[in-house]
Short mmCIF file of C-alpha atoms in Angstrom, two decimals:
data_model
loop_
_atom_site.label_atom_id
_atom_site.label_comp_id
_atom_site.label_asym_id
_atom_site.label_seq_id
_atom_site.Cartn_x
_atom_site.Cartn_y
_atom_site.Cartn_z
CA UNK J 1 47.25 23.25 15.86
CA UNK J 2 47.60 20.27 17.98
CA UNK J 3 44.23 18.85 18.33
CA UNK J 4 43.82 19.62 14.31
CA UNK J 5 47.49 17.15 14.40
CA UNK J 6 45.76 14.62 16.72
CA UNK J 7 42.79 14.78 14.61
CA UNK J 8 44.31 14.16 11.31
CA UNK J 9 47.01 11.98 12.80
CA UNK J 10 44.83 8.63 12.05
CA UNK J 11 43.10 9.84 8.97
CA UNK J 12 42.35 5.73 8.19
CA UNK J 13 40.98 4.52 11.69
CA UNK J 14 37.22 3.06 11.96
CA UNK J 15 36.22 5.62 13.76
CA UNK J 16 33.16 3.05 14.21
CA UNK J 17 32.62 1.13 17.43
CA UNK J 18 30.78 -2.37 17.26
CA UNK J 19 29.32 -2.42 20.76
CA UNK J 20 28.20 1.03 19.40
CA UNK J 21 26.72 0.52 16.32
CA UNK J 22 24.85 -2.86 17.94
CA UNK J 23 23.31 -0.67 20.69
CA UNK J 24 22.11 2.19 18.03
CA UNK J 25 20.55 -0.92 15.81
CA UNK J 26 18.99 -2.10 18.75
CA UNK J 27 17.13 1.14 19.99
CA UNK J 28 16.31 2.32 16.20
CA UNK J 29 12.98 2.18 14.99
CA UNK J 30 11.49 -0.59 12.69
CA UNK J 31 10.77 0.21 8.67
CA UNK J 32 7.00 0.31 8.92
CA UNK J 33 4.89 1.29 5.81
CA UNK J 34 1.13 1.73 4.94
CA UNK J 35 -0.61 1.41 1.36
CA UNK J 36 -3.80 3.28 0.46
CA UNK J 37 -5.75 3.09 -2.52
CA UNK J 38 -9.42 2.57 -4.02
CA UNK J 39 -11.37 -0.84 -3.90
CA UNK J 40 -9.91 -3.12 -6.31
CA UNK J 41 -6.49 -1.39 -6.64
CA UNK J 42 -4.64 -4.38 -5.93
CA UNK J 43 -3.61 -2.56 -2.15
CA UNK J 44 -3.83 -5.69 -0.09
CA UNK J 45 -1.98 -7.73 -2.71
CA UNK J 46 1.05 -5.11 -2.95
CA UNK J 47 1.04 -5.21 0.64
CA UNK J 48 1.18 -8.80 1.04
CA UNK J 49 4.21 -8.84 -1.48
CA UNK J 50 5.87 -6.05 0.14
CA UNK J 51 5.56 -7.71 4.01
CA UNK J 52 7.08 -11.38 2.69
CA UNK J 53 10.15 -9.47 0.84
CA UNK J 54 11.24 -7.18 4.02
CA UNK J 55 10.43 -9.44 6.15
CA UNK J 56 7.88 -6.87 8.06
CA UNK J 57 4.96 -8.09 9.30
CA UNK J 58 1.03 -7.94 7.00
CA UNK J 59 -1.43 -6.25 8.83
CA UNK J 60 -5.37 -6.30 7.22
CA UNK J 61 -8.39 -6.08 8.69
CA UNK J 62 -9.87 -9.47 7.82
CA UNK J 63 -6.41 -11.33 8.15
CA UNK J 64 -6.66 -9.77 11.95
CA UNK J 65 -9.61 -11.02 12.64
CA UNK J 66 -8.89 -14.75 11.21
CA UNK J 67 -5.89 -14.86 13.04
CA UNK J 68 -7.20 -13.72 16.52
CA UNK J 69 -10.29 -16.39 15.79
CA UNK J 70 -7.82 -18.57 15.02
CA UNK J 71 -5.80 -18.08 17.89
CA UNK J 72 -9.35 -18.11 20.12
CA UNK J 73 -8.42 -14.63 21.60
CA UNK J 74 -10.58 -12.48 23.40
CA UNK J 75 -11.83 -10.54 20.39
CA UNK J 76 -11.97 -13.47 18.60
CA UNK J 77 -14.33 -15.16 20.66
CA UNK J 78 -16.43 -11.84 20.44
CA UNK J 79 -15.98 -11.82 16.85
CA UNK J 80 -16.84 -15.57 16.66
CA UNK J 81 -20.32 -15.03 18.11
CA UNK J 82 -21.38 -12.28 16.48
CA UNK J 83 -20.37 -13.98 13.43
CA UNK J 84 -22.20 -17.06 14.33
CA UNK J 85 -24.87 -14.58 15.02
CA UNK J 86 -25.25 -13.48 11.92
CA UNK J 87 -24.32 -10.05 12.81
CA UNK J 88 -21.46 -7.85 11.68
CA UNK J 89 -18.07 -6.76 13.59
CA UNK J 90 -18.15 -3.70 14.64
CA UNK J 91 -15.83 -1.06 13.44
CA UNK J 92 -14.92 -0.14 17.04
CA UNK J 93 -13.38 -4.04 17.59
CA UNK J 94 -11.61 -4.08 14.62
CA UNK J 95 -9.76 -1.19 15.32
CA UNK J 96 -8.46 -2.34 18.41
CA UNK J 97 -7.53 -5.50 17.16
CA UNK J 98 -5.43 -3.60 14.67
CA UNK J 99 -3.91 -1.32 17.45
CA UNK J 100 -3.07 -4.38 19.60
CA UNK J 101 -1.50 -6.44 16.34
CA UNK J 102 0.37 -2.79 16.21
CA UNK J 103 1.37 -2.69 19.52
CA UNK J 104 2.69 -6.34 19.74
CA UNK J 105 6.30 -7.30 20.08
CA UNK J 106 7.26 -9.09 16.58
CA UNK J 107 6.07 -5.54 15.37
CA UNK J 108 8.20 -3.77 17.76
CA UNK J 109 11.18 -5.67 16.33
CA UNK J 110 10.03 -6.40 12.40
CA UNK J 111 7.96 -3.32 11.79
CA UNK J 112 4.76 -3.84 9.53
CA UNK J 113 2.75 -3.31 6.34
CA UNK J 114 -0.43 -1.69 6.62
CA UNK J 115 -3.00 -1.49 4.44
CA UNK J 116 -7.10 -1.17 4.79
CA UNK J 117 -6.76 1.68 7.40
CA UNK J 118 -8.22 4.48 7.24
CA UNK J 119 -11.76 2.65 6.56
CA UNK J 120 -14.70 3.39 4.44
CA UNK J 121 -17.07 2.68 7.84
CA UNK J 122 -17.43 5.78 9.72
CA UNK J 123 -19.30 4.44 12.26
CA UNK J 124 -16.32 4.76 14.92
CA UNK J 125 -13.78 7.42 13.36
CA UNK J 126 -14.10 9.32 10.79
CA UNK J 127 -11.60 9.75 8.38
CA UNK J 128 -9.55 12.25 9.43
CA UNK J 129 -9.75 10.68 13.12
CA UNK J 130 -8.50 7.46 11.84
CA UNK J 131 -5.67 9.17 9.95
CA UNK J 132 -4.89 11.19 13.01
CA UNK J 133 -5.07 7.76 15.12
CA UNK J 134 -2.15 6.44 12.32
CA UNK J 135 -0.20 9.45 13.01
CA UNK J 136 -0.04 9.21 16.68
CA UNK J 137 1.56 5.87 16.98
CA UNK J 138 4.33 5.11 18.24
CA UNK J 139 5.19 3.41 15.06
CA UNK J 140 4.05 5.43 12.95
CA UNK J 141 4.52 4.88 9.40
CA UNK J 142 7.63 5.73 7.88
CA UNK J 143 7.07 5.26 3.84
CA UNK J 144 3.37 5.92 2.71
CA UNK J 145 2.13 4.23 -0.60
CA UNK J 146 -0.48 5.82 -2.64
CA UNK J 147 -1.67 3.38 -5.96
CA UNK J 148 -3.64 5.07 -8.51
CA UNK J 149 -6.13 4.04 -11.19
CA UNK J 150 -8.44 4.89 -13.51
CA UNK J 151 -12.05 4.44 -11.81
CA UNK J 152 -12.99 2.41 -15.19
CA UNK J 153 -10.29 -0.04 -14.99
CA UNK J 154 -10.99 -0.59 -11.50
CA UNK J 155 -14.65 -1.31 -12.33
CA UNK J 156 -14.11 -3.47 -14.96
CA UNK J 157 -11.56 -4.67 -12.62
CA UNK J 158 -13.59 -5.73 -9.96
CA UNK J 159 -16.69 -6.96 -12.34
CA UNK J 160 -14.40 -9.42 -13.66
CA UNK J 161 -13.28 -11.05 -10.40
CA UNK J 162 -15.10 -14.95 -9.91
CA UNK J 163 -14.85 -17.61 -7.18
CA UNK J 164 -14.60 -20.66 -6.89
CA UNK J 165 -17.58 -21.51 -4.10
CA UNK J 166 -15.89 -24.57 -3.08
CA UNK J 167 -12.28 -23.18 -1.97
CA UNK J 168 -13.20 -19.32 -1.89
CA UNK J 169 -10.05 -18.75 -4.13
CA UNK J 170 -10.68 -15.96 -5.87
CA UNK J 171 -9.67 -15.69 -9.96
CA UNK J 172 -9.40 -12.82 -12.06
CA UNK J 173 -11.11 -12.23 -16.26
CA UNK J 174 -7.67 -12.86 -17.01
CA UNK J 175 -7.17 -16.17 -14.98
CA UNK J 176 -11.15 -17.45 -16.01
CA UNK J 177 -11.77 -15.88 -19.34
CA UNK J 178 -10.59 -17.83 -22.61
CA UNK J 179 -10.86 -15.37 -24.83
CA UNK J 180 -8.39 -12.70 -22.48
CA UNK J 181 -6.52 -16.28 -21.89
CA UNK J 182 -6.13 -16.74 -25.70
CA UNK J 183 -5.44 -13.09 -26.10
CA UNK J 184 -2.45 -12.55 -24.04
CA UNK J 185 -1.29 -16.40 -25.52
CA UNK J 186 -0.99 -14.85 -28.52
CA UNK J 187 0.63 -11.06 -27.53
CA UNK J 188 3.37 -13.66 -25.87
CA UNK J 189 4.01 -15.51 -29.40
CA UNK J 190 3.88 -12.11 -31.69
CA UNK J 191 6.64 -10.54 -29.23
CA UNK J 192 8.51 -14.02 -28.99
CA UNK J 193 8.63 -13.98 -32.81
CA UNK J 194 9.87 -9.99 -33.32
CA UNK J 195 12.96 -11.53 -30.97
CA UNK J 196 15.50 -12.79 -33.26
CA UNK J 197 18.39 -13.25 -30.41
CA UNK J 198 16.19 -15.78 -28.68
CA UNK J 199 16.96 -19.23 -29.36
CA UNK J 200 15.00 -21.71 -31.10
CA UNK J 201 14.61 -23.83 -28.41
CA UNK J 202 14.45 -21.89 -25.49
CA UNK J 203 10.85 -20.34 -27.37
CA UNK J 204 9.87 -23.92 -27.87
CA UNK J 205 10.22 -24.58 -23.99
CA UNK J 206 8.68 -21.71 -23.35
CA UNK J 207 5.83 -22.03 -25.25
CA UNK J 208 5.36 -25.47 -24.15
CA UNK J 209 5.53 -24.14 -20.36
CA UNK J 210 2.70 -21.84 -21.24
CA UNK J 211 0.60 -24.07 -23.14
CA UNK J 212 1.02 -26.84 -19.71
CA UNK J 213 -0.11 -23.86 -17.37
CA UNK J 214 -3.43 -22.76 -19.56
CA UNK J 215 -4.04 -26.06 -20.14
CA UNK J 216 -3.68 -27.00 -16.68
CA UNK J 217 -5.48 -23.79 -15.60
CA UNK J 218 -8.84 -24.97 -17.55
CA UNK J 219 -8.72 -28.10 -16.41
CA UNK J 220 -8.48 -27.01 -12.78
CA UNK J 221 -11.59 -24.55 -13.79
CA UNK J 222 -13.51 -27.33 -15.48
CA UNK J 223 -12.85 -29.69 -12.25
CA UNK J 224 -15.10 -27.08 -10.30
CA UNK J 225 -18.73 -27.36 -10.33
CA UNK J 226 -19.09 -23.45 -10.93
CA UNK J 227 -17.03 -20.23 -10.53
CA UNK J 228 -19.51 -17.18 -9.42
CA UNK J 229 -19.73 -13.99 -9.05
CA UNK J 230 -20.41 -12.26 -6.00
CA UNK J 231 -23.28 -9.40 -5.87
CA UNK J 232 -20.52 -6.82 -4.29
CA UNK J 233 -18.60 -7.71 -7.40
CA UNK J 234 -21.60 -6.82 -9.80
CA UNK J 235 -20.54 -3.62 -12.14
CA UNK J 236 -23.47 -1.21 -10.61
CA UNK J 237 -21.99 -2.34 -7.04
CA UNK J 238 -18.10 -2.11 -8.02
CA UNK J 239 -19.39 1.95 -9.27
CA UNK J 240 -21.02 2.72 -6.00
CA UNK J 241 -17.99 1.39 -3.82
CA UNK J 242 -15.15 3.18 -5.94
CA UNK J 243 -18.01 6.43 -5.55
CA UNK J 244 -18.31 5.51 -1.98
CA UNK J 245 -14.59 6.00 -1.64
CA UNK J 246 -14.38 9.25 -3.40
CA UNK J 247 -17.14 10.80 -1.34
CA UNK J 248 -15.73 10.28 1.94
CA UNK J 249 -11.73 9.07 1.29
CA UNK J 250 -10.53 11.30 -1.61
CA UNK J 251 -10.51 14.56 -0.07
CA UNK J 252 -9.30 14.04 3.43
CA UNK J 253 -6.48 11.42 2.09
CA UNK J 254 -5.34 13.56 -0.39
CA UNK J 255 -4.95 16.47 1.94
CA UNK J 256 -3.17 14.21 4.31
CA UNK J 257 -1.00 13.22 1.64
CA UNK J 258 -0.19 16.49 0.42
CA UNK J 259 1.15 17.60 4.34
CA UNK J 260 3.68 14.79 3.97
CA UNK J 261 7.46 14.91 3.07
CA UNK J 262 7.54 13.76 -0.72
CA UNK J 263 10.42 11.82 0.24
CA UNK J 264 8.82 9.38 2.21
CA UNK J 265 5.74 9.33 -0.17
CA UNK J 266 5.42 6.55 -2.97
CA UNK J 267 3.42 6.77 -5.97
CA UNK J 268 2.63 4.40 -8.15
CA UNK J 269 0.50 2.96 -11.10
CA UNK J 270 -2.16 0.22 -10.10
CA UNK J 271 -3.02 -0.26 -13.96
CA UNK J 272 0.06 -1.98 -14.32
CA UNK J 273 0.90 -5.80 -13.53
CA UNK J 274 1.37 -6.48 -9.68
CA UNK J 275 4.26 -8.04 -10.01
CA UNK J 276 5.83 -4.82 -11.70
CA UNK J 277 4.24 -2.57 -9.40
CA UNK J 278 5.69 -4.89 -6.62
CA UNK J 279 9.30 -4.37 -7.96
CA UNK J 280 8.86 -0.43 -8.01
CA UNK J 281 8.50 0.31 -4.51
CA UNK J 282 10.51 -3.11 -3.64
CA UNK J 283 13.79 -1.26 -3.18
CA UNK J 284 15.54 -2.51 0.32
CA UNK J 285 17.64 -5.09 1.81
CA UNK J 286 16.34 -6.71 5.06
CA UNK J 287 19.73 -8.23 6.45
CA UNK J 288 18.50 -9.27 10.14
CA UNK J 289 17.88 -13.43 9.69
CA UNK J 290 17.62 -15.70 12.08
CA UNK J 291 19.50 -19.16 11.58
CA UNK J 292 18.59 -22.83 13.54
CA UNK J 293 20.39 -25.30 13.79
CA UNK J 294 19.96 -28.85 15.96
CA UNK J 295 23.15 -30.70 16.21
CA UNK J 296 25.08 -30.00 19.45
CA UNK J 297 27.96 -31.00 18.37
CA UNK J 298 28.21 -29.47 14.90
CA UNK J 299 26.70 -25.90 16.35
CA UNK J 300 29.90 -23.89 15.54
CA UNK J 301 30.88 -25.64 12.45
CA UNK J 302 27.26 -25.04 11.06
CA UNK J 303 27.29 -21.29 11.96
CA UNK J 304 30.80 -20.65 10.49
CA UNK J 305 29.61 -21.79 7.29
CA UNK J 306 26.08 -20.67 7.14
CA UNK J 307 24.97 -17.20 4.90
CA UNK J 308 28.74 -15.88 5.28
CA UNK J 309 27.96 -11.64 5.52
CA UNK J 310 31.47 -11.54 3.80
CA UNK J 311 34.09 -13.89 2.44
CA UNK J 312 36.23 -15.63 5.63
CA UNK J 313 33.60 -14.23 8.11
CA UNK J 314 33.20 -16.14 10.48
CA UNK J 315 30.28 -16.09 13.26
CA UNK J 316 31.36 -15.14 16.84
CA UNK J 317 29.59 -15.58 20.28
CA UNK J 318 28.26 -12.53 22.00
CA UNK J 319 28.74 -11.53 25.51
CA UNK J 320 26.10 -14.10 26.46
CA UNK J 321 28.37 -17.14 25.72
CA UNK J 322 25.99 -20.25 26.81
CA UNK J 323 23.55 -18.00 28.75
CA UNK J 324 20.13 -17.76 27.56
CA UNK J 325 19.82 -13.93 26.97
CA UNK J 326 15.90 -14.42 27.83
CA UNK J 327 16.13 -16.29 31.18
CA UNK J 328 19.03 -13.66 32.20
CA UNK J 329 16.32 -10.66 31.17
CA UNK J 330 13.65 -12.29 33.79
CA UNK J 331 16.55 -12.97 36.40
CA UNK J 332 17.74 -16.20 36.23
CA UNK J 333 21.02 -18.23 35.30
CA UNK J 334 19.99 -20.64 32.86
CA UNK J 335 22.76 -22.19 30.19
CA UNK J 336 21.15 -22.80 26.61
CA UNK J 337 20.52 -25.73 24.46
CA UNK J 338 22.16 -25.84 21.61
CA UNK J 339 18.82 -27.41 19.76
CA UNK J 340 17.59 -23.46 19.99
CA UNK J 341 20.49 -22.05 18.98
CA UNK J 342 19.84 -18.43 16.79
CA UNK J 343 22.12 -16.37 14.70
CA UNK J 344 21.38 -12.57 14.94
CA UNK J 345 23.75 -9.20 14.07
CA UNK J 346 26.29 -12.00 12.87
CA UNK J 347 26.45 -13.08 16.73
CA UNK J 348 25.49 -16.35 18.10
CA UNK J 349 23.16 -16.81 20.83
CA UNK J 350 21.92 -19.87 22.59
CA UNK J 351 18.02 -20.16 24.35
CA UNK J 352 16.89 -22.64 26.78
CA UNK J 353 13.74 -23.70 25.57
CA UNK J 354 10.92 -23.73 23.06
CA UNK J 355 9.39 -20.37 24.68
CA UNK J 356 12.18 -18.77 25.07
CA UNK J 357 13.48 -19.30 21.66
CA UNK J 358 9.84 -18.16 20.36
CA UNK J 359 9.92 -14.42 22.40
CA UNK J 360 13.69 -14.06 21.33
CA UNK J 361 12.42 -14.69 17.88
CA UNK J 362 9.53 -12.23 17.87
CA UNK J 363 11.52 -9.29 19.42
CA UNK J 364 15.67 -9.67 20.68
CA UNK J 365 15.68 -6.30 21.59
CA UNK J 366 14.75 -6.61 24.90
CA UNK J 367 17.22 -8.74 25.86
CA UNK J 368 20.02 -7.41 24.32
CA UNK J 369 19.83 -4.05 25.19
CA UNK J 370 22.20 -2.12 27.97
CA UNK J 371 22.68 -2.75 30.50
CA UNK J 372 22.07 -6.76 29.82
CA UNK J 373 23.88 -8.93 29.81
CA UNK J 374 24.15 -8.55 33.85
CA UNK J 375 24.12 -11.47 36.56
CA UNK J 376 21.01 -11.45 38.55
CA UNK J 377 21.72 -10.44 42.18
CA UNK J 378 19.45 -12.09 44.83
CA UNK J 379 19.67 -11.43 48.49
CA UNK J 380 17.97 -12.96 51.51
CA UNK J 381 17.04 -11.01 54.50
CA UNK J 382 15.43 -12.87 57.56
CA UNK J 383 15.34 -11.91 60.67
CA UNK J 384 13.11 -12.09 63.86
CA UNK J 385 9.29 -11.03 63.70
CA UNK J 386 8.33 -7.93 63.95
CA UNK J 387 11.72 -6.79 62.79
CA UNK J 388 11.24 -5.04 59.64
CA UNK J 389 11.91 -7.92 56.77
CA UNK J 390 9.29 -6.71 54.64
CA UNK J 391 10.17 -3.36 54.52
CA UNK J 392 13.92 -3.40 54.00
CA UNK J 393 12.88 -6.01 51.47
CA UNK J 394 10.68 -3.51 49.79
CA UNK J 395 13.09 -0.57 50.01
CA UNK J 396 16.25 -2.79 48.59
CA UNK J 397 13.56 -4.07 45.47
CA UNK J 398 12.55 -0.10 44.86
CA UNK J 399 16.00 1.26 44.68
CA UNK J 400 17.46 -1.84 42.88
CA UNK J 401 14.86 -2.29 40.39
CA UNK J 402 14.53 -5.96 41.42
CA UNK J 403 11.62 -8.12 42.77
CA UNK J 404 10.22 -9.25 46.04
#
């Protein structure tokens, strides 16, 4: 009777620590999602969408491979030359690059959007490798994406994509096509028209808007010398890919589907609009931001009044105070600038340069984590020759975790 007393004594106590609650955030896994679907089912745009509105970060083969060329990387210098070469990347180097974008910090922190992966080459994996590959990660995916479509849709889909060979922006029959233009124009006006609560002149506006943007949109087209169409976007091509992808991706991806917990499996229509698809499975809050800010002297003032997480909140320092968590990880007393000054968890924290600011940025975890924030301890031992200095040094290092 008396612990049930003690128990029920405080019935209205947060029975929810902060330290607590920090340290669970911190060790918890990132949101990370993948998206599958045939060629032309709008996967890599949903994807896209999805990565820039929970701030997770896009992962596709080709924008790997730009971005590690780009970057002059390892892989992409290999990729560079074959390129150059005239040759193709092989399936084995883009899967690595993939793994390694997996395996890198800002993922580690912000989690990721897959999409492209399990691929139609089988030259490396096979299917069911590659899915087992996805499986066995350490971030694995946590909310799989399936879109569907009608295989004639996506065909006439695909057969209706053009480019512009001067930009290589891509346009769709409905972007390029007056008569689909004109078409939809006119759907818009018959349903403006059934709407009797809409005013008079917000139509008018609108109209006008719409009219600018076709208008606008043709003579952007008409400024081009020529929009094509590429041969892998030919109708007879378009068929054999979406066959392609039924011979070798249906079967295993649908029995790897079936396997998974319905809960964390999304299904949606690709014959819709993206943007309406995009608000289906858009359903999540992404509250971790990061805030600058460059005056010294207004640094508190700014962060007191800056994305308030509730009314009279007010941001607080953390246990770092002026310390730059980062310097204090690698083992070394630095005080920050308040030029690279961050806001994370509703705490304020304070780095001492460029670099450090940009690791802190692609993963905190690190250096927030228990048992940090602790003072570096450094010790000197000299002595004579001969008398043993390197080894005591060696066996203080080992059983204090530190360096030599």
């Amino acid at each position: 009777m008396a612990s049930q007393d003690k128990k029920q004594a405080l019935p209205f106590t947060d029975i929810f620590d902060e330290d607590e609650a920090e340290r669970s955030f911190l060790l918890s896994k990132p949101t990370c999602l993948i998206v599958f679907g045939k060629p032309g089912s709008g996967k890599k745009t949903l994807a896209r969408k999805l990565a820039q509105r929970w701030n997770c970060i896009f992962i596709e083969a080709s924008e790997v491979i730009q971005t590690n060329i780009q970057q002059e990387t390892e892989y992409g210098l290999k990729c560079q030359e074959l390129l150059c070469q005239g040759q193709n990347i092989p399936e084995e180097l883009v899967t690595e690059m993939i793994l390694q974008k997996i395996e890198s910090p800002e993922v580690a922190h912000f989690g990721y959007v897959l999409t492209g992966f399990p691929s139609l080459s089988e030259e490396y994996l096979t299917v069911p490798q590659q899915i087992e590959k996805i499986m066995n990660l350490k971030l694995k995916p946590d909310v799989l994406i399936n879109i569907k479509c009608p295989d004639y849709e996506l065909c006439q889909r695909i057969s209706g994509l053009r480019q512009n060979p001067d930009s290589g922006e891509m346009y769709q029959r409905s972007q390029w096509d007056p008569k689909v233009t004109d078409k939809h124009k006119k759907e818009k006006d018959q349903d403006e028209e059934e709407d009797e609560e809409e005013d008079q002149e917000e139509e008018e506006q609108g109209e006008d808007e719409e009219v600018n943007i076709v208008k606008g949109l043709h003579k952007k087209l008409a400024s081009f010398h020529q929009i094509v169409q590429r041969p892998e976007d030919f109708l007879e091509n378009a068929e054999k890919r979406i066959g392609i992808y039924k011979n070798i991706m249906h079967q295993p991806l649908e029995e790897f589907l079936s396997d998974q917990d319905c809960r964390n499996l999304i299904e949606v229509d690709g014959s819709q609009q993206p943007d309406h698809v995009f608000e289906v499975t858009s359903d999540k809050n992404y509250t971790c931001s990061y805030c600058y800010f460059n005056e010294q002297d207004e640094l508190l003032r700014a962060l007191s009044s800056y994305k308030l997480i509730a009314p009279r909140y007010r941001w607080r320092r953390s246990r770092w105070g002026q310390v730059c968590p980062v310097a204090l990880k690698e083992g070394d007393i630095v005080m920050g600038n308040p030029e690279f000054a961050v806001s994370f968890l509703g705490k304020m924290y304070v780095l001492s340069s460029q670099e450090a600011l940009k690791k802190f940025m692609l993963n905190p975890r690190p250096y927030l984590l228990p048992p940090m924030p602790v003072a570096p301890c450094k010790v000197f031992v000299f002595g004579p020759p001969f008398s043993g200095r390197t080894t005591i040094c060696n066996l203080i290092a080992h059983n204090y975790k530190g360096k030599v």
